[in-house]
Tab-separated table of C-alpha atoms and ligand atoms in Angstrom:
chain	number	residue	atom	x	y	z
G	1	MET	CA	-0.010	-0.003	0.008
G	2	THR	CA	1.169	3.489	-0.671
G	3	ALA	CA	-0.127	6.378	1.335
G	4	ALA	CA	-2.141	8.661	-0.875
G	5	ALA	CA	-0.979	12.241	-1.044
G	6	GLU	CA	-2.819	14.441	1.427
G	7	PRO	CA	-5.967	15.558	-0.419
G	8	ARG	CA	-5.045	19.222	-0.073
G	9	ASP	CA	-1.605	18.568	-1.614
G	10	ARG	CA	-3.203	16.627	-4.407
G	11	LEU	CA	-5.692	19.376	-5.052
G	12	ARG	CA	-2.897	21.920	-5.118
G	13	ALA	CA	-1.323	19.934	-7.968
G	14	LEU	CA	-4.503	20.329	-9.988
G	15	PRO	CA	-5.832	23.449	-11.670
G	16	ALA	CA	-7.652	25.456	-9.043
G	17	PRO	CA	-10.926	23.585	-8.470
G	18	ASN	CA	-14.073	25.612	-8.811
G	19	PRO	CA	-16.506	24.838	-6.000
G	20	ASP	CA	-19.254	27.142	-7.314
G	21	PRO	CA	-22.119	26.131	-9.561
G	22	VAL	CA	-21.217	26.592	-13.207
G	23	GLY	CA	-24.637	26.133	-14.840
G	24	ALA	CA	-27.837	24.284	-14.444
G	25	LEU	CA	-29.247	21.067	-15.784
G	26	PRO	CA	-32.872	21.566	-16.978
G	27	PRO	CA	-35.267	19.577	-14.810
G	28	GLN	CA	-35.088	15.895	-15.678
G	29	PRO	CA	-38.001	13.506	-15.122
G	30	TRP	CA	-35.844	11.284	-12.866
G	31	MET	CA	-34.921	14.326	-10.757
G	32	ARG	CA	-38.593	15.170	-10.181
G	33	ALA	CA	-39.723	11.553	-9.674
G	34	PRO	CA	-41.422	10.909	-6.263
G	35	GLU	CA	-38.870	8.193	-5.491
G	36	THR	CA	-35.962	10.601	-5.951
G	37	LEU	CA	-37.697	13.302	-3.891
G	38	ALA	CA	-38.332	10.776	-1.096
G	39	VAL	CA	-34.610	10.012	-0.869
G	40	PHE	CA	-33.542	13.659	-0.953
G	41	ASP	CA	-36.200	14.588	1.612
G	42	ALA	CA	-35.025	11.813	3.926
G	43	LEU	CA	-31.423	13.017	3.761
G	44	ARG	CA	-32.394	16.663	4.120
G	45	ALA	CA	-34.504	15.877	7.187
G	46	ALA	CA	-31.359	14.504	8.832
G	47	GLY	CA	-29.428	17.681	7.938
G	48	GLY	CA	-27.713	16.165	4.901
G	49	GLU	CA	-26.948	17.771	1.597
G	50	ALA	CA	-27.078	15.376	-1.339
G	51	ARG	CA	-26.107	15.754	-4.981
G	52	PHE	CA	-26.395	13.578	-8.027
G	53	VAL	CA	-23.031	12.470	-9.308
G	54	GLY	CA	-21.403	10.403	-12.041
G	55	GLY	CA	-23.208	8.757	-14.882
G	56	CYS	CA	-26.643	10.310	-14.383
G	57	VAL	CA	-25.328	13.849	-14.509
G	58	ARG	CA	-22.965	13.111	-17.370
G	59	ASP	CA	-25.563	11.318	-19.513
G	60	ALA	CA	-28.395	13.816	-18.784
G	61	LEU	CA	-26.101	16.620	-20.018
G	62	LEU	CA	-25.643	14.742	-23.281
G	63	HIS	CA	-29.317	13.923	-23.544
G	64	ARG	CA	-28.546	10.250	-23.282
G	65	PRO	CA	-30.797	7.892	-21.350
G	66	VAL	CA	-30.026	7.763	-17.611
G	67	ARG	CA	-29.795	4.242	-16.285
G	68	ASP	CA	-28.806	4.358	-12.654
G	69	ILE	CA	-28.711	7.153	-10.166
G	70	ASP	CA	-25.679	7.742	-7.997
G	71	ILE	CA	-25.934	10.229	-5.156
G	72	ALA	CA	-23.162	11.699	-3.072
G	73	CYS	CA	-23.804	12.955	0.465
G	74	HIS	CA	-21.572	14.220	3.313
G	75	LEU	CA	-23.446	12.233	6.005
G	76	THR	CA	-21.652	9.077	7.152
G	77	PRO	CA	-23.104	5.763	5.943
G	78	GLU	CA	-24.576	5.142	9.410
G	79	ARG	CA	-26.332	8.485	9.349
G	80	VAL	CA	-27.540	7.921	5.781
G	81	THR	CA	-28.967	4.569	6.842
G	82	ALA	CA	-30.652	6.124	9.897
G	83	ALA	CA	-32.037	9.020	7.844
G	84	LEU	CA	-33.503	6.671	5.244
G	85	GLU	CA	-34.964	4.339	7.870
G	86	ALA	CA	-36.479	7.250	9.788
G	87	ALA	CA	-38.288	8.274	6.619
G	88	GLY	CA	-39.466	4.713	5.949
G	89	VAL	CA	-37.121	4.207	3.015
G	90	HIS	CA	-35.530	0.765	2.650
G	91	ALA	CA	-31.750	0.947	3.105
G	92	ILE	CA	-29.300	-1.784	2.074
G	93	PRO	CA	-25.741	-1.682	3.448
G	94	THR	CA	-24.121	-2.286	0.022
G	95	GLY	CA	-20.575	-1.363	0.927
G	96	ILE	CA	-20.550	0.288	4.349
G	97	VAL	CA	-16.704	0.408	4.623
G	98	HIS	CA	-16.550	2.144	1.303
G	99	GLY	CA	-19.448	4.395	2.228
G	100	THR	CA	-22.189	3.076	-0.057
G	101	VAL	CA	-25.772	2.543	1.064
G	102	THR	CA	-28.465	1.618	-1.462
G	103	ALA	CA	-31.897	3.225	-0.994
G	104	VAL	CA	-34.849	1.452	-2.529
G	105	VAL	CA	-38.127	3.201	-3.139
G	106	ASN	CA	-40.815	1.528	-5.205
G	107	ARG	CA	-38.151	-0.778	-6.609
G	108	VAL	CA	-36.057	2.177	-7.810
G	109	HIS	CA	-32.479	1.884	-6.510
G	110	PHE	CA	-30.263	4.817	-5.515
G	111	GLU	CA	-26.616	4.338	-4.599
G	112	ILE	CA	-25.783	6.843	-1.899
G	113	THR	CA	-22.085	7.226	-1.287
G	114	THR	CA	-20.543	9.279	1.482
G	115	LEU	CA	-17.952	11.837	0.370
G	116	ARG	CA	-14.543	10.223	0.594
G	117	ARG	CA	-10.861	10.764	0.274
G	118	ASP	CA	-8.247	8.044	-0.140
G	119	LEU	CA	-5.919	7.176	2.728
G	120	GLU	CA	-4.040	4.323	1.053
G	121	THR	CA	-4.177	2.649	-2.319
G	122	ASP	CA	-2.486	-0.441	-3.764
G	123	GLY	CA	-3.746	-0.537	-7.318
G	124	ARG	CA	-6.781	-2.596	-6.459
G	125	ARG	CA	-8.273	-1.497	-3.172
G	126	ALA	CA	-8.323	1.795	-1.386
G	127	ARG	CA	-8.646	2.594	2.273
G	128	VAL	CA	-10.804	5.664	2.504
G	129	ALA	CA	-11.807	8.288	5.054
G	130	PHE	CA	-15.116	10.025	4.975
G	131	THR	CA	-15.122	13.770	4.539
G	132	ASP	CA	-17.484	16.654	4.104
G	133	ASP	CA	-15.295	18.211	1.394
G	134	TRP	CA	-17.026	17.973	-1.996
G	135	THR	CA	-13.918	18.949	-3.878
G	136	ALA	CA	-11.848	16.248	-2.173
G	137	ASP	CA	-14.457	13.700	-3.152
G	138	ALA	CA	-14.424	14.896	-6.751
G	139	ALA	CA	-10.610	14.665	-6.761
G	140	ARG	CA	-10.668	10.927	-6.056
G	141	ARG	CA	-13.072	10.259	-8.926
G	142	ASP	CA	-11.526	8.976	-12.164
G	143	PHE	CA	-12.321	11.384	-14.965
G	144	THR	CA	-13.340	15.015	-15.042
G	145	ILE	CA	-16.561	14.041	-16.852
G	146	ASN	CA	-17.365	11.721	-13.923
G	147	ALA	CA	-16.626	14.354	-11.324
G	148	LEU	CA	-19.700	16.455	-12.024
G	149	PHE	CA	-22.260	17.015	-9.247
G	150	CYS	CA	-25.747	18.253	-9.676
G	151	GLY	CA	-28.105	19.448	-6.924
G	152	LEU	CA	-31.782	18.694	-6.808
G	153	ASP	CA	-32.298	22.216	-8.154
G	154	GLY	CA	-30.190	21.336	-11.236
G	155	ALA	CA	-27.161	23.442	-10.171
G	156	ILE	CA	-24.000	21.864	-11.654
G	157	HIS	CA	-20.828	21.797	-9.630
G	158	ASP	CA	-17.824	21.079	-11.806
G	159	PRO	CA	-14.610	21.410	-9.829
G	160	PHE	CA	-12.283	20.147	-12.582
G	161	GLY	CA	-13.652	21.396	-15.859
G	162	GLY	CA	-15.573	18.245	-16.665
G	163	LEU	CA	-18.351	20.083	-18.450
G	164	GLU	CA	-16.040	21.476	-21.077
G	165	ASP	CA	-14.311	18.100	-21.481
G	166	LEU	CA	-17.679	16.376	-21.843
G	167	TYR	CA	-18.786	18.582	-24.692
G	168	ALA	CA	-15.341	18.340	-26.323
G	169	GLY	CA	-15.245	14.559	-26.016
G	170	ARG	CA	-12.145	14.771	-23.814
G	171	VAL	CA	-11.685	11.866	-21.451
G	172	ARG	CA	-9.213	13.229	-18.953
G	173	PHE	CA	-8.161	11.893	-15.571
G	174	VAL	CA	-8.678	14.141	-12.566
G	175	GLY	CA	-5.097	14.976	-11.741
G	176	ASP	CA	-2.011	13.084	-12.892
G	177	ALA	CA	-3.009	10.197	-15.117
G	178	ARG	CA	-0.133	7.935	-14.088
G	179	THR	CA	-0.725	8.449	-10.356
G	180	ARG	CA	-4.463	7.893	-10.764
G	181	CYS	CA	-3.888	4.602	-12.649
G	182	GLU	CA	-1.332	3.417	-10.107
G	183	GLU	CA	-3.819	4.041	-7.348
G	184	ASP	CA	-6.369	1.874	-9.111
G	185	LEU	CA	-5.427	-0.203	-12.152
G	186	LEU	CA	-9.036	-0.666	-13.132
G	187	ARG	CA	-8.973	3.002	-14.252
G	188	VAL	CA	-6.825	1.936	-17.191
G	189	LEU	CA	-9.720	-0.143	-18.511
G	190	ARG	CA	-12.237	2.514	-17.506
G	191	PHE	CA	-10.331	4.983	-19.588
G	192	PHE	CA	-10.978	2.877	-22.713
G	193	ARG	CA	-14.589	2.386	-21.682
G	194	PHE	CA	-15.264	6.096	-21.412
G	195	LEU	CA	-13.202	6.815	-24.469
G	196	ALA	CA	-15.334	4.377	-26.457
G	197	HIS	CA	-18.591	5.972	-25.269
G	198	TYR	CA	-17.708	9.649	-24.874
G	199	GLY	CA	-14.337	10.288	-26.481
G	200	ARG	CA	-13.345	12.127	-29.620
G	201	PRO	CA	-9.846	12.794	-30.903
G	202	PRO	CA	-7.399	14.134	-30.005
G	203	ILE	CA	-6.913	11.556	-27.286
G	204	ASP	CA	-5.253	12.752	-24.079
G	205	PRO	CA	-1.563	11.905	-24.423
G	206	ASP	CA	-0.955	11.725	-20.642
G	207	ALA	CA	-3.733	9.179	-20.276
G	208	VAL	CA	-2.395	7.114	-23.138
G	209	ALA	CA	1.128	7.165	-21.693
G	210	ALA	CA	-0.182	6.045	-18.310
G	211	CYS	CA	-2.192	3.235	-19.827
G	212	ARG	CA	0.825	2.085	-21.816
G	213	ALA	CA	3.041	2.097	-18.732
G	214	LEU	CA	0.614	0.169	-16.560
G	215	ALA	CA	-0.787	-2.256	-19.144
G	216	PRO	CA	1.438	-5.183	-18.054
G	217	ARG	CA	0.038	-4.897	-14.523
G	218	LEU	CA	-3.577	-5.382	-15.636
G	219	THR	CA	-3.182	-9.125	-15.035
G	220	GLU	CA	-3.406	-8.209	-11.315
G	221	LEU	CA	-7.086	-7.423	-11.727
G	222	SER	CA	-9.740	-10.077	-11.169
G	223	GLY	CA	-11.402	-11.704	-14.179
G	224	GLU	CA	-14.829	-10.340	-13.151
G	225	ARG	CA	-13.637	-6.745	-13.020
G	226	ILE	CA	-11.840	-7.126	-16.361
G	227	ARG	CA	-14.918	-8.657	-17.928
G	228	HIS	CA	-17.177	-5.931	-16.596
G	229	GLU	CA	-15.129	-3.163	-18.157
G	230	LEU	CA	-14.276	-5.072	-21.349
G	231	PHE	CA	-17.971	-5.755	-22.009
G	232	LEU	CA	-18.780	-2.096	-21.523
G	233	VAL	CA	-16.029	-1.145	-23.988
G	234	LEU	CA	-17.443	-3.665	-26.463
G	235	LEU	CA	-20.982	-2.342	-26.077
G	236	ALA	CA	-20.062	1.133	-27.279
G	237	PRO	CA	-21.700	1.961	-30.655
G	238	ASP	CA	-18.328	1.569	-32.416
G	239	PRO	CA	-15.921	-0.159	-30.037
G	240	ALA	CA	-13.243	-0.995	-32.596
G	241	THR	CA	-11.408	2.326	-32.418
G	242	ALA	CA	-11.009	2.092	-28.657
G	243	VAL	CA	-10.022	-1.584	-28.925
G	244	LEU	CA	-7.413	-0.724	-31.533
G	245	LEU	CA	-5.940	1.799	-29.109
G	246	MET	CA	-6.005	-0.857	-26.399
G	247	ARG	CA	-3.987	-2.987	-28.734
G	248	ASP	CA	-1.523	-0.260	-29.590
G	249	THR	CA	-0.958	0.704	-26.002
G	250	GLY	CA	-0.765	-2.800	-24.500
G	251	PRO	CA	-3.871	-3.438	-22.337
G	252	LEU	CA	-5.456	-5.705	-24.919
G	253	ALA	CA	-2.516	-8.099	-24.924
G	254	ALA	CA	-2.564	-8.184	-21.134
G	255	ILE	CA	-6.226	-8.951	-20.703
G	256	LEU	CA	-7.074	-10.710	-23.949
G	257	PRO	CA	-4.039	-12.189	-25.707
G	258	GLU	CA	-6.470	-14.231	-27.855
G	259	ALA	CA	-7.677	-11.076	-29.604
G	260	GLY	CA	-7.270	-10.993	-33.354
G	261	PRO	CA	-7.616	-8.149	-35.866
G	262	VAL	CA	-10.422	-5.687	-35.100
G	263	GLY	CA	-11.910	-5.592	-38.613
G	264	ARG	CA	-14.577	-8.162	-37.918
G	265	LEU	CA	-15.609	-6.424	-34.692
G	266	ARG	CA	-15.829	-3.090	-36.480
G	267	LEU	CA	-18.063	-4.479	-39.207
G	268	LEU	CA	-20.202	-6.503	-36.822
G	269	SER	CA	-20.845	-3.377	-34.747
G	270	TRP	CA	-21.695	-1.494	-37.902
G	271	LEU	CA	-24.164	-4.182	-38.902
G	272	GLU	CA	-25.750	-4.239	-35.457
G	273	THR	CA	-26.065	-0.515	-34.950
G	274	THR	CA	-26.206	1.188	-38.337
G	275	ALA	CA	-26.620	-1.044	-41.327
G	276	LEU	CA	-29.370	-3.462	-40.448
G	277	GLY	CA	-31.992	-1.951	-38.151
G	278	ILE	CA	-33.653	-5.337	-37.843
G	279	ASP	CA	-35.514	-6.373	-34.712
G	280	GLY	CA	-33.574	-9.150	-32.995
G	281	VAL	CA	-30.164	-7.775	-33.934
G	282	ASP	CA	-28.886	-5.548	-31.150
G	283	PRO	CA	-25.390	-4.906	-29.845
G	284	ASP	CA	-24.386	-7.958	-27.913
G	285	SER	CA	-21.243	-8.229	-25.736
G	286	VAL	CA	-20.661	-11.933	-26.188
G	287	ARG	CA	-21.110	-11.804	-29.965
G	288	ARG	CA	-18.754	-8.822	-30.112
G	289	LEU	CA	-16.216	-10.629	-27.989
G	290	ALA	CA	-16.414	-13.550	-30.322
G	291	ALA	CA	-15.840	-11.173	-33.263
G	292	LEU	CA	-12.663	-9.956	-31.631
G	293	LEU	CA	-11.273	-13.394	-30.781
G	294	ASP	CA	-8.950	-15.338	-32.965
G	295	ALA	CA	-9.443	-18.596	-31.090
G	296	ASP	CA	-10.841	-22.081	-31.568
G	297	ARG	CA	-13.371	-23.624	-29.272
G	298	ALA	CA	-10.795	-24.516	-26.624
G	299	GLY	CA	-9.353	-20.985	-26.775
G	300	ALA	CA	-12.815	-19.462	-26.413
G	301	LEU	CA	-13.497	-21.643	-23.383
G	302	ALA	CA	-10.237	-20.543	-21.818
G	303	VAL	CA	-11.232	-16.874	-22.313
G	304	ALA	CA	-14.670	-17.571	-20.845
G	305	ASP	CA	-13.149	-19.214	-17.759
G	306	ARG	CA	-10.550	-16.554	-17.197
G	307	LEU	CA	-13.095	-13.707	-17.539
G	308	ARG	CA	-15.655	-15.623	-15.446
G	309	LEU	CA	-18.434	-15.596	-18.003
G	310	SER	CA	-21.740	-17.106	-16.934
G	311	ASN	CA	-22.456	-20.661	-18.172
G	312	ARG	CA	-24.783	-19.328	-20.815
G	313	GLN	CA	-22.282	-16.751	-22.025
G	314	ARG	CA	-19.573	-19.422	-22.006
G	315	GLY	CA	-21.664	-21.753	-24.196
G	316	ARG	CA	-22.427	-18.997	-26.644
G	317	LEU	CA	-18.819	-17.886	-26.907
G	318	ALA	CA	-17.682	-21.442	-27.578
G	319	ALA	CA	-20.333	-21.937	-30.232
G	320	LEU	CA	-19.337	-18.669	-31.911
G	321	ALA	CA	-15.677	-19.674	-32.092
G	322	GLU	CA	-16.718	-22.239	-34.674
G	323	ILE	CA	-18.050	-20.615	-37.849
G	324	PRO	CA	-18.313	-23.169	-40.611
G	325	GLY	CA	-16.464	-22.053	-43.754
G	326	ASP	CA	-19.424	-22.748	-45.970
G	327	LEU	CA	-21.662	-20.120	-44.366
G	328	HIS	CA	-21.805	-17.852	-47.368
G	329	PRO	CA	-24.508	-15.532	-48.809
G	330	ASP	CA	-25.570	-18.065	-51.412
G	331	LEU	CA	-26.372	-20.764	-48.903
G	332	PRO	CA	-29.481	-22.498	-50.307
G	333	PRO	CA	-32.538	-22.033	-48.064
G	334	ARG	CA	-32.708	-25.725	-47.524
G	335	ASP	CA	-29.183	-25.838	-46.106
G	336	LEU	CA	-30.007	-22.860	-43.921
G	337	ARG	CA	-33.036	-24.710	-42.501
G	338	ARG	CA	-30.820	-27.704	-41.734
G	339	ARG	CA	-28.429	-25.479	-39.832
G	340	LEU	CA	-31.163	-23.730	-37.994
G	341	TYR	CA	-32.551	-27.055	-36.878
G	342	ARG	CA	-29.110	-28.210	-35.654
G	343	TRP	CA	-27.859	-24.982	-34.125
G	344	GLY	CA	-31.042	-23.279	-32.978
G	345	GLY	CA	-32.117	-19.796	-34.094
G	346	GLU	CA	-29.886	-17.792	-31.806
G	347	THR	CA	-26.635	-19.527	-32.745
G	348	ALA	CA	-27.594	-19.422	-36.410
G	349	ARG	CA	-28.271	-15.671	-36.180
G	350	ASP	CA	-24.975	-15.011	-34.429
G	351	ARG	CA	-22.950	-17.202	-36.745
G	352	LEU	CA	-24.503	-15.546	-39.794
G	353	LEU	CA	-23.658	-12.100	-38.479
G	354	LEU	CA	-20.115	-13.121	-37.705
G	355	ALA	CA	-19.639	-14.870	-41.018
G	356	TRP	CA	-21.008	-11.777	-42.804
G	357	ALA	CA	-18.823	-9.369	-40.843
G	358	GLY	CA	-15.822	-11.648	-41.405
G	359	ALA	CA	-16.483	-11.810	-45.146
G	360	MET	CA	-16.716	-8.041	-45.304
G	361	ALA	CA	-13.502	-7.647	-43.355
G	362	GLU	CA	-11.699	-9.887	-45.801
G	363	ALA	CA	-13.231	-8.488	-48.978
G	364	PRO	CA	-14.616	-5.011	-48.369
G	365	ARG	CA	-15.944	-4.659	-51.900
G	366	ALA	CA	-18.757	-7.136	-52.011
G	367	GLY	CA	-20.262	-7.873	-55.386
G	368	PRO	CA	-23.738	-6.534	-56.262
G	369	GLY	CA	-26.537	-7.986	-54.230
G	370	VAL	CA	-24.296	-9.763	-51.778
G	371	ASN	CA	-25.450	-7.776	-48.737
G	372	ALA	CA	-29.090	-8.252	-49.763
G	373	ARG	CA	-28.517	-12.004	-49.855
G	374	TRP	CA	-26.897	-11.990	-46.398
G	375	THR	CA	-29.837	-9.936	-45.100
G	376	ALA	CA	-32.290	-12.436	-46.535
G	377	LEU	CA	-30.499	-15.299	-44.783
G	378	LEU	CA	-30.483	-13.416	-41.550
G	379	GLU	CA	-34.152	-12.565	-41.809
G	380	ALA	CA	-34.996	-16.153	-42.573
G	381	ALA	CA	-33.023	-17.175	-39.495
G	382	LEU	CA	-34.840	-14.621	-37.335
G	383	ALA	CA	-38.228	-15.731	-38.609
G	384	TRP	CA	-37.512	-19.393	-38.074
G	385	THR	CA	-39.516	-21.266	-35.485
G	386	PRO	CA	-38.150	-24.521	-34.129
G	387	THR	CA	-39.601	-27.660	-35.718
G	388	ASP	CA	-39.951	-30.688	-33.458
G	389	PHE	CA	-39.152	-34.132	-34.805
G	390	PRO	CA	-42.582	-35.784	-34.807
G	391	LEU	CA	-41.551	-39.160	-33.280
G	392	ARG	CA	-40.545	-40.370	-29.825
G	393	GLY	CA	-39.008	-43.619	-28.555
G	394	ARG	CA	-42.501	-44.690	-27.493
G	395	ASP	CA	-43.483	-44.926	-31.173
G	396	ALA	CA	-40.801	-47.487	-31.893
G	397	LEU	CA	-41.813	-49.564	-28.862
G	398	ASP	CA	-45.439	-49.396	-29.987
G	399	LEU	CA	-44.331	-50.914	-33.308
G	400	GLY	CA	-42.842	-53.860	-31.500
G	401	VAL	CA	-39.146	-52.827	-31.524
G	402	PRO	CA	-37.664	-54.317	-28.380
G	403	ARG	CA	-36.381	-51.863	-25.729
G	404	GLY	CA	-32.665	-51.268	-26.270
G	405	PRO	CA	-30.131	-49.400	-28.435
G	406	ARG	CA	-32.035	-50.291	-31.584
G	407	VAL	CA	-34.837	-47.802	-30.659
G	408	GLY	CA	-32.403	-44.866	-30.750
G	409	GLU	CA	-30.733	-46.073	-33.949
G	410	LEU	CA	-34.027	-46.360	-35.773
G	411	LEU	CA	-35.255	-42.985	-34.587
G	412	ARG	CA	-31.979	-41.365	-35.648
G	413	ALA	CA	-32.322	-42.941	-39.078
G	414	VAL	CA	-35.816	-41.550	-39.473
G	415	ALA	CA	-34.684	-38.167	-38.157
G	416	ASP	CA	-31.855	-38.074	-40.740
G	417	TRP	CA	-34.325	-38.889	-43.494
G	418	TRP	CA	-36.816	-36.272	-42.169
G	419	GLU	CA	-34.001	-33.661	-42.210
G	420	ALA	CA	-32.905	-34.661	-45.708
G	421	GLU	CA	-36.570	-34.312	-46.780
G	422	ASP	CA	-36.393	-30.694	-45.543
G	423	PHE	CA	-38.528	-31.393	-42.440
G	424	ARG	CA	-41.609	-31.830	-44.631
G	425	PRO	CA	-42.702	-35.396	-43.720
G	426	ASP	CA	-45.388	-35.253	-41.009
G	427	ARG	CA	-45.957	-37.684	-38.175
G	428	THR	CA	-47.814	-40.187	-40.324
G	429	ALA	CA	-45.073	-40.206	-42.977
G	430	CYS	CA	-42.420	-40.520	-40.301
G	431	LEU	CA	-44.269	-43.449	-38.693
G	432	ASP	CA	-44.459	-45.168	-42.096
G	433	ARG	CA	-40.751	-44.700	-42.537
G	434	LEU	CA	-40.071	-46.042	-39.025
G	435	ARG	CA	-42.319	-49.039	-39.676
G	436	GLY	CA	-40.442	-49.796	-42.902
G	437	LEU	CA	-37.047	-49.502	-41.270
G	438	ALA	CA	-38.155	-51.599	-38.288
G	439	ARG	CA	-39.428	-54.282	-40.637
G	440	ASP	CA	-36.154	-54.319	-42.606
G	441	ALA	CA	-34.217	-54.489	-39.373
G	442	ALA	CA	-36.350	-57.408	-38.135
G	443	GLY	CA	-35.812	-59.101	-41.522
G	444	ASP	CA	-32.063	-58.646	-41.083
G	445	VAL	CA	-32.215	-60.156	-37.632
G	446	ARG	CA	-34.189	-63.149	-38.904
G	447	SER	CA	-31.881	-63.639	-41.893
G	448	THR	CA	-28.796	-63.742	-39.654
G	449	THR	CA	-30.287	-66.247	-37.191
N	1	LIG	P1	-22.526	4.090	-15.594
N	1	LIG	O1	-23.372	4.837	-16.576
N	1	LIG	O2	-21.845	2.920	-16.211
N	1	LIG	O3	-23.173	3.773	-14.302
N	1	LIG	P2	-20.899	5.774	-13.974
N	1	LIG	O4	-19.952	6.903	-14.296
N	1	LIG	O5	-22.038	6.058	-13.111
N	1	LIG	O6	-21.347	5.112	-15.341
N	1	LIG	P3	-20.045	3.835	-12.049
N	1	LIG	O7	-19.162	2.691	-12.217
N	1	LIG	O8	-21.514	3.646	-11.685
N	1	LIG	O9	-19.982	4.658	-13.399
N	1	LIG	O10	-19.412	4.778	-10.980
N	1	LIG	C1	-20.038	5.946	-10.459
N	1	LIG	C2	-19.038	7.055	-10.275
N	1	LIG	O11	-18.061	6.657	-9.300
N	1	LIG	C3	-18.221	7.382	-11.529
N	1	LIG	O12	-18.876	8.316	-12.347
N	1	LIG	C4	-16.951	7.926	-10.901
N	1	LIG	O13	-17.156	9.248	-10.484
N	1	LIG	C5	-16.766	7.073	-9.657
N	1	LIG	N1	-15.924	5.911	-9.916
N	1	LIG	C6	-16.315	4.665	-10.178
N	1	LIG	N2	-15.280	3.802	-10.296
N	1	LIG	C7	-14.196	4.555	-10.047
N	1	LIG	C8	-12.801	4.286	-9.983
N	1	LIG	N3	-12.325	3.046	-10.229
N	1	LIG	N4	-11.958	5.286	-9.679
N	1	LIG	C9	-12.406	6.512	-9.452
N	1	LIG	N5	-13.689	6.843	-9.489
N	1	LIG	C10	-14.609	5.902	-9.781
N	2	LIG	MG1	-23.443	4.629	-12.258
């Protein structure tokens, strides 16, 4: 652990922070919501001042949808909890040592974090002290655009020039980039996340230098935390530029040595967000990760385990590491139906998208009509509904086939025929086929005895 510089010293190293309001956010529906007012009223009744902070302020300023609401308050977590409970608001002790209490009103969650300053940091964890100094709290936040506070009245407090940075697309660390990344290595990945979602060139050279210097140490982070940030990078509308910078500066090799060229990811993202506009094709972190990987099934499973993907995500990633070479835009409908039956609609959709993006990455100038043919395949895959094989083992037993491996063999033979017949034969036709095969089989048995 290294002792963090005294907050006042650290602040002195920064441009003079401005504690006064710099503007106002027009009233937002989530600021006026009864749930929000209940939380602010509860804190105010206990003598607390609260301000919105982080993502909600940043995104509201950009007219982007606000997902979760973070609130900063100078009351200690114990007093926040007492204040909420006194007002009948449910309080969850989410991270009391770190100062976070979650308030829940009508199922709406608010993360309320006590103002903090760092005492010690080791690159992964920080020991913090609570404070009533708003500027000190802003100084320990990662980027200027994340260090914006907003009162219930809409007044914006912007100690480090985050507003200007936000509008200019400048992702800039609060204070010295290298120091801030050494305090918490996750900030290296957060830099690329915020760059992907909010950044525009020119990219801050100090931040890039810090990320380059600390990239080899990213292996110290847990798989979960890496996955969380990596997925958020990948979910940006166009993640490829940020991922390319992650490659050029080193973090990509540290956290994902299995990554291949970014062309397929770039084109997949373009298909998902811009080109297609089809229901059922939205940005998807696992599909995008698959687009970035240059790995076989075993390699994909290793990535999934290292980054602690859920079982479902793991299965999808492994399936998407295997894209058959014959998945091309002229695939006959009949062959597509066969694949849909074998893979299921979701895997077929994802493999088609990846095959299409991969084909475009290899040969950017597609011939006339190629994209229309890919689109038609994809639409057919999305419209597909699973067809059930009409027979069960019981049907073979009813025909007098003795219980045993023969039942499965016969059913498989009928299923292969049903598939080859393009799934058209109905139950009666399948039963006839089964009867015929069972009879032949019985004949074989008789003729060999
Ligand atoms: P999102 O829209 O993803 O919720 P967010 O900015 O709210 O974006 P959170 O991860 O919820 O991101 O964090 C809330 C705020 O806490 C951030 O805006 C930032 O001020 C601060 N913060 C979070 N993680 C760090 C970190 N590792 N180092 C410094 N400050 C951080
Ligand atoms: Mg947040």
